[in-house]
Amino acid sequence: MQTPTIGNNIKLAASLLEAGKLVAIPTETVYGLAGNATNSETVAAIFAAKQRPRFNPLILHVGEIKTIEKFAELNTIASILIEKLVPGPITLLLPKKDTVPDIVTAGSNKVAIRIPNHAIALELLQSISFPLAAPSANKFGYVSPTNALHVATGFSINEVSYVLDGGQTNIGIESTIIEPLADTIIVHRLGGTSMEEIKSIVNVPISFKTNATQTPQTAGQIKSHYATTTPLYKGDIGTLITKFKNKKIAIISLQNSYNNLQNDITNYILSNDGNITTAASKLFAVMRSIDEQYFDIILAENFPNEGLGYAINDRLNRAQVIYKT
Ligand code: TXA
Ligand code: MG
């Protein structure tokens, strides 16, 4: 399989996108698999390359705040949040205008829209005359990419024409998805903007529709997400470790290291000083790196429920072996 070319030519990326091709783009969260959102053949090619079901809608990426109103209806809370948080690791779910093709939103009358806070992405978005539909640039169900090489190793050049290199993403976890309503906010995905930050801006009730803790009724009912090929178990490491003997184990932790005599253990500490934001930025790269080696299992700690810790726990919960089909 010939992998896509990696480079930093923004003009080339723009012209490929204008021609209806798919280009992987950097953002501050994770890399996106981008295409012209107004070209339904291109959008269909995104679903195909990602092997993603057509009923799972895509986020619309734009380069300027004033452009949001071209595609979505704003309300007061949305406008306040945009003023304070955009561009940034946040996606707003809003009533869509007819300018957004139905294939992007999978037929929904709401569109998820965001402006990435990344210089290269912004320059690209501001140089083209159409919005970009972009899911995370990984095959459906796998760990999201946080550098250009992650993307290039996951796709062939027939699927992705070019990977625009913007370095290692600094947030490292996908955007938070929220739906601002008249007097409440619904959180659809925990992510790179913390709940604490949102609450400090707008003082309205927040409810969750993330299914983060939902356990499938039958194991295997739900396709795992963010999942490594190596089976991953999350919880109290001391308890988990006693269940496994003679295994080669990778342990993902915030700052603790673990050892025992029954197993061959390698510790992957995400932040020596226990900084949860740093930990989030390293998580996906560590999961991918472990997966490229020969470990029998991955054990992951429960991270502290504060700041981006909620999003880390959400991703690790969903990566667990129980969710696998
Ligand atoms: O940080 C991010 O958001 C990255 C970068 C590339 O921007 N994008 C990303 O896209 O994570 P994706 O497709 O991997 O995840 C987007 C999520 C999906 O779970 C999808 O179901 C949800 O957003 N979504 C998109 N449009 C929606 C809509 N109209 N209604 C409800 N959910 C929507
Ligand atoms: Mg994704």
Coordinates of C-alpha atoms and ligand atoms in Angstrom, one line a residue:
M1 CA 0.0 0.0 0.0
Q2 CA 1.4 3.4 -1.0
T3 CA 0.9 5.8 1.8
P4 CA -0.1 9.5 1.3
T5 CA 2.6 12.1 0.9
I6 CA 3.3 14.3 4.0
G7 CA 4.2 17.9 3.4
N8 CA 3.6 21.5 4.5
N9 CA 2.4 23.1 1.3
I10 CA -0.9 24.9 2.2
K11 CA -1.5 26.0 -1.4
L12 CA -1.2 22.4 -2.7
A13 CA -3.6 21.3 0.0
A14 CA -6.1 24.0 -1.0
S15 CA -5.9 23.1 -4.7
L16 CA -6.4 19.4 -4.0
L17 CA -9.4 20.3 -1.9
E18 CA -10.8 22.5 -4.6
A19 CA -10.5 19.5 -7.0
G20 CA -12.7 17.4 -4.6
K21 CA -9.8 15.4 -3.1
L22 CA -9.4 14.4 0.5
V23 CA -6.6 16.0 2.5
A24 CA -5.7 15.3 6.1
I25 CA -5.3 18.5 8.1
P26 CA -3.8 19.4 11.4
T27 CA -5.9 20.9 14.2
E28 CA -5.2 21.6 17.8
T29 CA -7.2 18.5 18.9
V30 CA -6.5 15.7 16.4
Y31 CA -5.9 15.5 12.6
G32 CA -9.0 15.6 10.4
L33 CA -9.8 13.8 7.2
A34 CA -11.0 16.8 5.3
G35 CA -12.9 17.4 2.1
N36 CA -15.2 20.1 0.5
A37 CA -18.4 19.8 2.5
T38 CA -20.4 21.3 -0.4
N39 CA -19.4 18.5 -2.7
S40 CA -21.5 15.4 -1.9
E41 CA -19.2 13.0 -3.9
T42 CA -16.3 14.2 -1.8
V43 CA -18.3 13.8 1.4
A44 CA -19.2 10.3 0.3
A45 CA -15.5 9.6 -0.2
I46 CA -14.8 10.7 3.4
F47 CA -17.3 8.1 4.7
A48 CA -15.8 5.4 2.4
A49 CA -12.2 6.1 3.3
K50 CA -12.9 6.2 7.0
Q51 CA -15.2 3.1 6.7
R52 CA -17.7 5.0 8.7
P53 CA -21.5 4.4 8.7
R54 CA -23.4 7.0 6.7
F55 CA -25.7 7.7 9.7
N56 CA -22.8 9.1 11.7
P57 CA -22.6 12.9 10.8
L58 CA -19.5 15.0 10.2
I59 CA -18.3 18.2 11.8
L60 CA -18.2 21.3 9.5
H61 CA -14.9 23.2 9.9
V62 CA -14.8 26.9 9.0
G63 CA -12.1 29.6 9.2
E64 CA -13.9 32.7 10.5
I65 CA -16.5 33.4 13.1
K66 CA -18.8 35.3 10.7
T67 CA -18.9 32.2 8.5
I68 CA -20.6 30.2 11.2
E69 CA -23.9 32.1 10.6
K70 CA -23.9 31.1 6.9
F71 CA -24.4 27.5 7.9
A72 CA -26.1 27.6 11.4
E73 CA -28.7 29.5 13.5
L74 CA -27.2 31.1 16.5
N75 CA -28.8 31.8 19.9
T76 CA -27.6 34.0 22.8
I77 CA -25.7 31.2 24.6
A78 CA -24.1 30.1 21.4
S79 CA -23.0 33.7 20.6
I80 CA -21.5 34.1 24.1
L81 CA -19.6 30.8 23.9
I82 CA -18.3 31.6 20.4
E83 CA -17.0 35.0 21.6
K84 CA -15.1 33.3 24.5
L85 CA -14.0 29.9 23.1
V86 CA -13.8 30.1 19.3
P87 CA -11.4 29.3 17.7
G88 CA -10.7 26.4 20.1
P89 CA -11.3 22.8 21.0
I90 CA -15.1 23.1 21.0
T91 CA -17.8 22.1 18.5
L92 CA -21.3 23.7 18.6
L93 CA -24.3 21.7 17.6
L94 CA -26.8 24.2 16.2
P95 CA -29.9 24.2 13.9
K96 CA -28.6 23.9 10.4
K97 CA -29.3 26.1 7.4
D98 CA -30.0 24.8 3.9
T99 CA -26.5 25.7 2.9
V100 CA -25.3 22.5 4.6
P101 CA -25.8 19.4 2.5
D102 CA -27.8 16.6 4.2
I103 CA -25.1 14.0 3.7
V104 CA -22.8 16.0 6.1
T105 CA -25.3 15.9 8.9
A106 CA -26.6 12.4 8.0
G107 CA -30.1 13.9 7.5
S108 CA -30.2 15.7 10.8
N109 CA -31.6 19.2 11.0
K110 CA -28.6 20.1 13.3
V111 CA -25.1 20.8 12.2
A112 CA -21.9 20.4 14.3
I113 CA -19.6 23.3 13.5
R114 CA -16.1 24.3 14.7
I115 CA -13.2 26.6 14.1
P116 CA -9.9 24.9 14.9
N117 CA -7.3 26.9 16.8
H118 CA -4.3 25.9 14.6
A119 CA -2.4 28.4 12.5
I120 CA -2.0 26.1 9.5
A121 CA -5.6 24.9 9.6
L122 CA -6.8 28.5 9.8
E123 CA -4.7 29.7 6.9
L124 CA -6.0 26.8 4.8
L125 CA -9.6 27.4 5.8
Q126 CA -9.3 31.1 5.1
S127 CA -7.8 30.5 1.7
I128 CA -10.7 28.4 0.3
S129 CA -14.3 29.4 -0.5
F130 CA -16.0 26.4 1.0
P131 CA -16.3 24.7 4.5
L132 CA -14.5 21.4 5.2
A133 CA -16.3 18.3 6.5
A134 CA -13.7 16.5 8.6
P135 CA -14.0 13.5 11.0
S136 CA -10.9 12.5 12.9
A137 CA -8.4 11.0 10.3
N138 CA -8.5 7.4 11.6
K139 CA -10.3 4.3 10.4
F140 CA -13.7 4.0 12.1
G141 CA -13.2 2.8 15.7
Y142 CA -9.5 3.3 16.0
V143 CA -7.5 5.8 18.1
S144 CA -7.5 9.3 16.6
P145 CA -4.2 10.6 15.1
T146 CA -2.2 13.3 16.8
N147 CA 0.6 13.6 14.2
A148 CA 1.0 13.4 10.4
L149 CA 2.6 10.0 10.5
H150 CA -0.3 8.5 12.4
V151 CA -2.5 9.6 9.5
A152 CA -0.2 8.5 6.7
T153 CA 0.2 5.0 8.1
G154 CA -3.6 4.6 8.3
F155 CA -4.6 5.3 4.7
S156 CA -3.5 4.7 1.2
I157 CA -2.7 7.5 -1.3
N158 CA -5.9 6.5 -3.2
E159 CA -7.9 7.4 -0.1
V160 CA -6.0 10.5 1.1
S161 CA -4.2 12.7 -1.5
Y162 CA -2.0 14.6 0.9
V163 CA -1.3 15.0 4.7
L164 CA -0.8 18.6 5.6
D165 CA 1.8 18.5 8.4
G166 CA 1.2 20.8 11.4
G167 CA 3.3 18.9 13.9
Q168 CA 2.1 17.2 17.0
T169 CA -1.4 18.4 18.0
N170 CA -1.2 20.3 21.3
I171 CA -4.5 19.4 22.9
G172 CA -4.4 15.8 21.7
I173 CA -8.0 14.8 22.4
E174 CA -11.1 15.6 20.2
S175 CA -13.1 18.8 20.7
T176 CA -15.9 19.0 23.3
I177 CA -19.3 18.9 21.5
I178 CA -22.1 21.0 23.1
E179 CA -25.5 22.0 22.1
P180 CA -26.4 25.4 23.4
L181 CA -30.2 25.8 23.8
A182 CA -32.2 28.8 25.0
D183 CA -31.5 28.2 28.7
T184 CA -29.5 25.0 29.0
I185 CA -26.5 23.3 27.4
I186 CA -26.4 19.6 26.3
V187 CA -23.0 18.0 26.2
H188 CA -22.7 15.4 23.4
R189 CA -19.0 14.6 23.8
L190 CA -16.4 15.4 26.5
G191 CA -13.2 16.8 25.0
G192 CA -10.6 19.4 24.8
T193 CA -12.6 22.2 26.5
S194 CA -13.3 21.4 30.1
M195 CA -16.7 21.7 31.8
E196 CA -15.2 24.0 34.3
E197 CA -14.3 26.4 31.5
I198 CA -17.8 26.3 30.0
K199 CA -19.4 26.8 33.4
S200 CA -17.2 29.8 34.1
I201 CA -18.6 31.5 30.9
V202 CA -22.3 30.7 31.0
N203 CA -24.1 29.9 34.2
V204 CA -26.9 27.6 32.9
P205 CA -27.8 24.0 33.7
I206 CA -25.7 21.4 31.8
S207 CA -26.9 18.0 31.0
F208 CA -25.1 15.1 29.3
K209 CA -26.0 12.9 26.3
T210 CA -22.6 11.3 25.9
N211 CA -23.4 7.7 26.8
A212 CA -20.0 7.7 28.4
T213 CA -20.8 5.2 31.1
Q214 CA -23.4 3.2 29.2
T215 CA -22.5 -0.5 29.4
P216 CA -23.8 -2.6 26.5
Q217 CA -26.5 -5.0 27.5
T218 CA -24.7 -7.8 25.9
A219 CA -20.9 -7.6 25.8
G220 CA -20.0 -6.9 22.2
Q221 CA -23.2 -5.1 21.3
I222 CA -21.4 -1.8 20.7
K223 CA -18.4 -1.4 18.5
S224 CA -15.6 -0.1 20.6
H225 CA -14.3 3.4 19.9
Y226 CA -10.8 4.9 20.3
A227 CA -9.8 1.2 20.7
T228 CA -6.4 -0.3 20.4
T229 CA -6.0 -3.7 18.8
T230 CA -4.3 -4.8 22.1
P231 CA -7.0 -5.5 24.6
L232 CA -7.4 -2.7 27.1
Y233 CA -8.8 -2.9 30.7
K234 CA -9.4 0.2 32.9
G235 CA -9.7 0.4 36.6
D236 CA -7.8 0.0 39.8
I237 CA -4.4 -1.2 38.6
G238 CA -3.6 -3.1 41.8
T239 CA -6.8 -5.1 41.4
L240 CA -6.5 -5.6 37.7
I241 CA -2.9 -6.7 37.8
T242 CA -3.7 -9.7 40.1
K243 CA -6.0 -11.1 37.4
F244 CA -3.1 -11.6 34.9
K245 CA -0.1 -13.9 35.3
N246 CA 2.8 -14.3 32.9
K247 CA 1.7 -11.5 30.6
K248 CA 3.5 -8.7 28.9
I249 CA 1.6 -5.6 30.2
A250 CA 1.7 -1.9 29.2
I251 CA 0.3 0.3 32.0
I252 CA -1.0 3.8 31.2
S253 CA -1.0 6.1 34.2
L254 CA -1.0 9.7 35.1
Q255 CA 2.1 9.6 37.3
N256 CA 2.3 6.4 39.2
S257 CA 4.5 3.5 38.2
Y258 CA 3.6 -0.2 39.0
N259 CA 5.5 -3.4 39.2
N260 CA 5.1 -7.0 40.2
L261 CA 7.0 -10.3 39.8
Q262 CA 4.3 -12.2 37.9
N263 CA 4.3 -10.1 34.8
D264 CA 6.6 -8.2 32.5
I265 CA 5.4 -4.6 33.0
T266 CA 6.2 -1.4 31.1
N267 CA 4.9 1.8 32.6
Y268 CA 3.7 4.6 30.3
I269 CA 3.4 7.7 32.6
L270 CA 1.6 10.5 30.9
S271 CA 2.8 13.4 33.1
N272 CA 5.5 13.2 35.7
D273 CA 4.1 16.1 37.6
G274 CA 0.5 14.9 37.3
N275 CA -0.7 17.6 34.9
I276 CA -3.9 16.4 33.4
T277 CA -3.8 18.6 30.3
T278 CA -0.3 17.3 29.5
A279 CA -1.6 13.8 30.0
A280 CA -4.5 14.4 27.5
S281 CA -2.1 15.6 24.9
K282 CA 0.0 12.4 25.1
L283 CA -2.8 9.8 25.5
F284 CA -3.5 8.8 21.9
A285 CA 0.2 8.8 20.8
V286 CA 1.0 6.5 23.7
M287 CA -2.0 4.2 22.9
R288 CA -0.8 3.9 19.3
S289 CA 2.8 3.4 20.3
I290 CA 1.9 0.5 22.7
D291 CA -0.2 -1.0 19.9
E292 CA 2.8 -1.1 17.6
Q293 CA 4.7 -3.2 20.0
Y294 CA 4.0 -6.7 21.3
F295 CA 2.1 -6.4 24.5
D296 CA -0.5 -8.9 25.6
I297 CA -2.7 -6.4 27.4
I298 CA -3.0 -2.7 28.3
L299 CA -4.1 -1.6 31.7
A300 CA -5.2 2.0 32.3
E301 CA -5.7 3.9 35.5
N302 CA -8.9 5.8 36.4
F303 CA -7.8 9.4 35.9
P304 CA -8.8 12.1 38.3
N305 CA -12.2 13.6 37.4
E306 CA -11.2 17.2 36.9
G307 CA -10.4 19.3 33.9
L308 CA -9.6 17.1 30.8
G309 CA -9.5 14.1 33.1
Y310 CA -13.2 13.5 32.3
A311 CA -12.4 13.3 28.6
I312 CA -9.5 11.0 29.2
N313 CA -11.7 8.6 31.3
D314 CA -14.3 8.7 28.6
R315 CA -11.9 7.7 25.8
L316 CA -10.3 5.0 28.0
N317 CA -13.7 3.6 29.0
R318 CA -14.8 3.3 25.4
A319 CA -11.5 1.7 24.4
Q320 CA -12.1 -1.2 26.8
V321 CA -12.3 -4.7 25.7
I322 CA -15.9 -5.1 26.8
Y323 CA -17.1 -2.8 24.0
K324 CA -15.6 -4.9 21.3
T325 CA -17.7 -6.6 18.7
Ligands
TXA1 O1 -11.6 17.6 17.5 C1 -12.5 17.2 16.7 O2 -13.7 17.5 16.8 C2 -12.0 16.5 15.4 C3 -11.2 17.4 14.5 C4 -10.7 16.8 13.3 O3 -12.0 18.6 14.3 N1 -13.1 15.9 14.7 C5 -13.7 14.8 15.2 O4 -14.7 14.3 14.3 O5 -13.5 14.3 16.2 P1 -15.4 12.9 14.4 O6 -16.2 12.7 13.2 O7 -14.3 11.8 14.6 O8 -16.3 13.0 15.6 C6 -17.4 13.9 15.5 C7 -18.5 13.5 16.4 C8 -19.2 12.2 16.0 O9 -19.3 11.4 17.1 C9 -20.5 12.6 15.4 O10 -21.5 11.6 15.6 C10 -20.8 13.9 16.1 O11 -19.5 14.5 16.2 N2 -21.6 14.8 15.2 C11 -21.2 15.4 14.1 N3 -22.2 16.1 13.5 C12 -23.3 15.8 14.3 C13 -24.7 16.2 14.3 N4 -25.2 16.9 13.3 N5 -25.5 15.8 15.3 C14 -25.0 15.0 16.3 N6 -23.7 14.6 16.4 C15 -22.9 15.0 15.4
MG2 MG -13.5 10.3 15.5

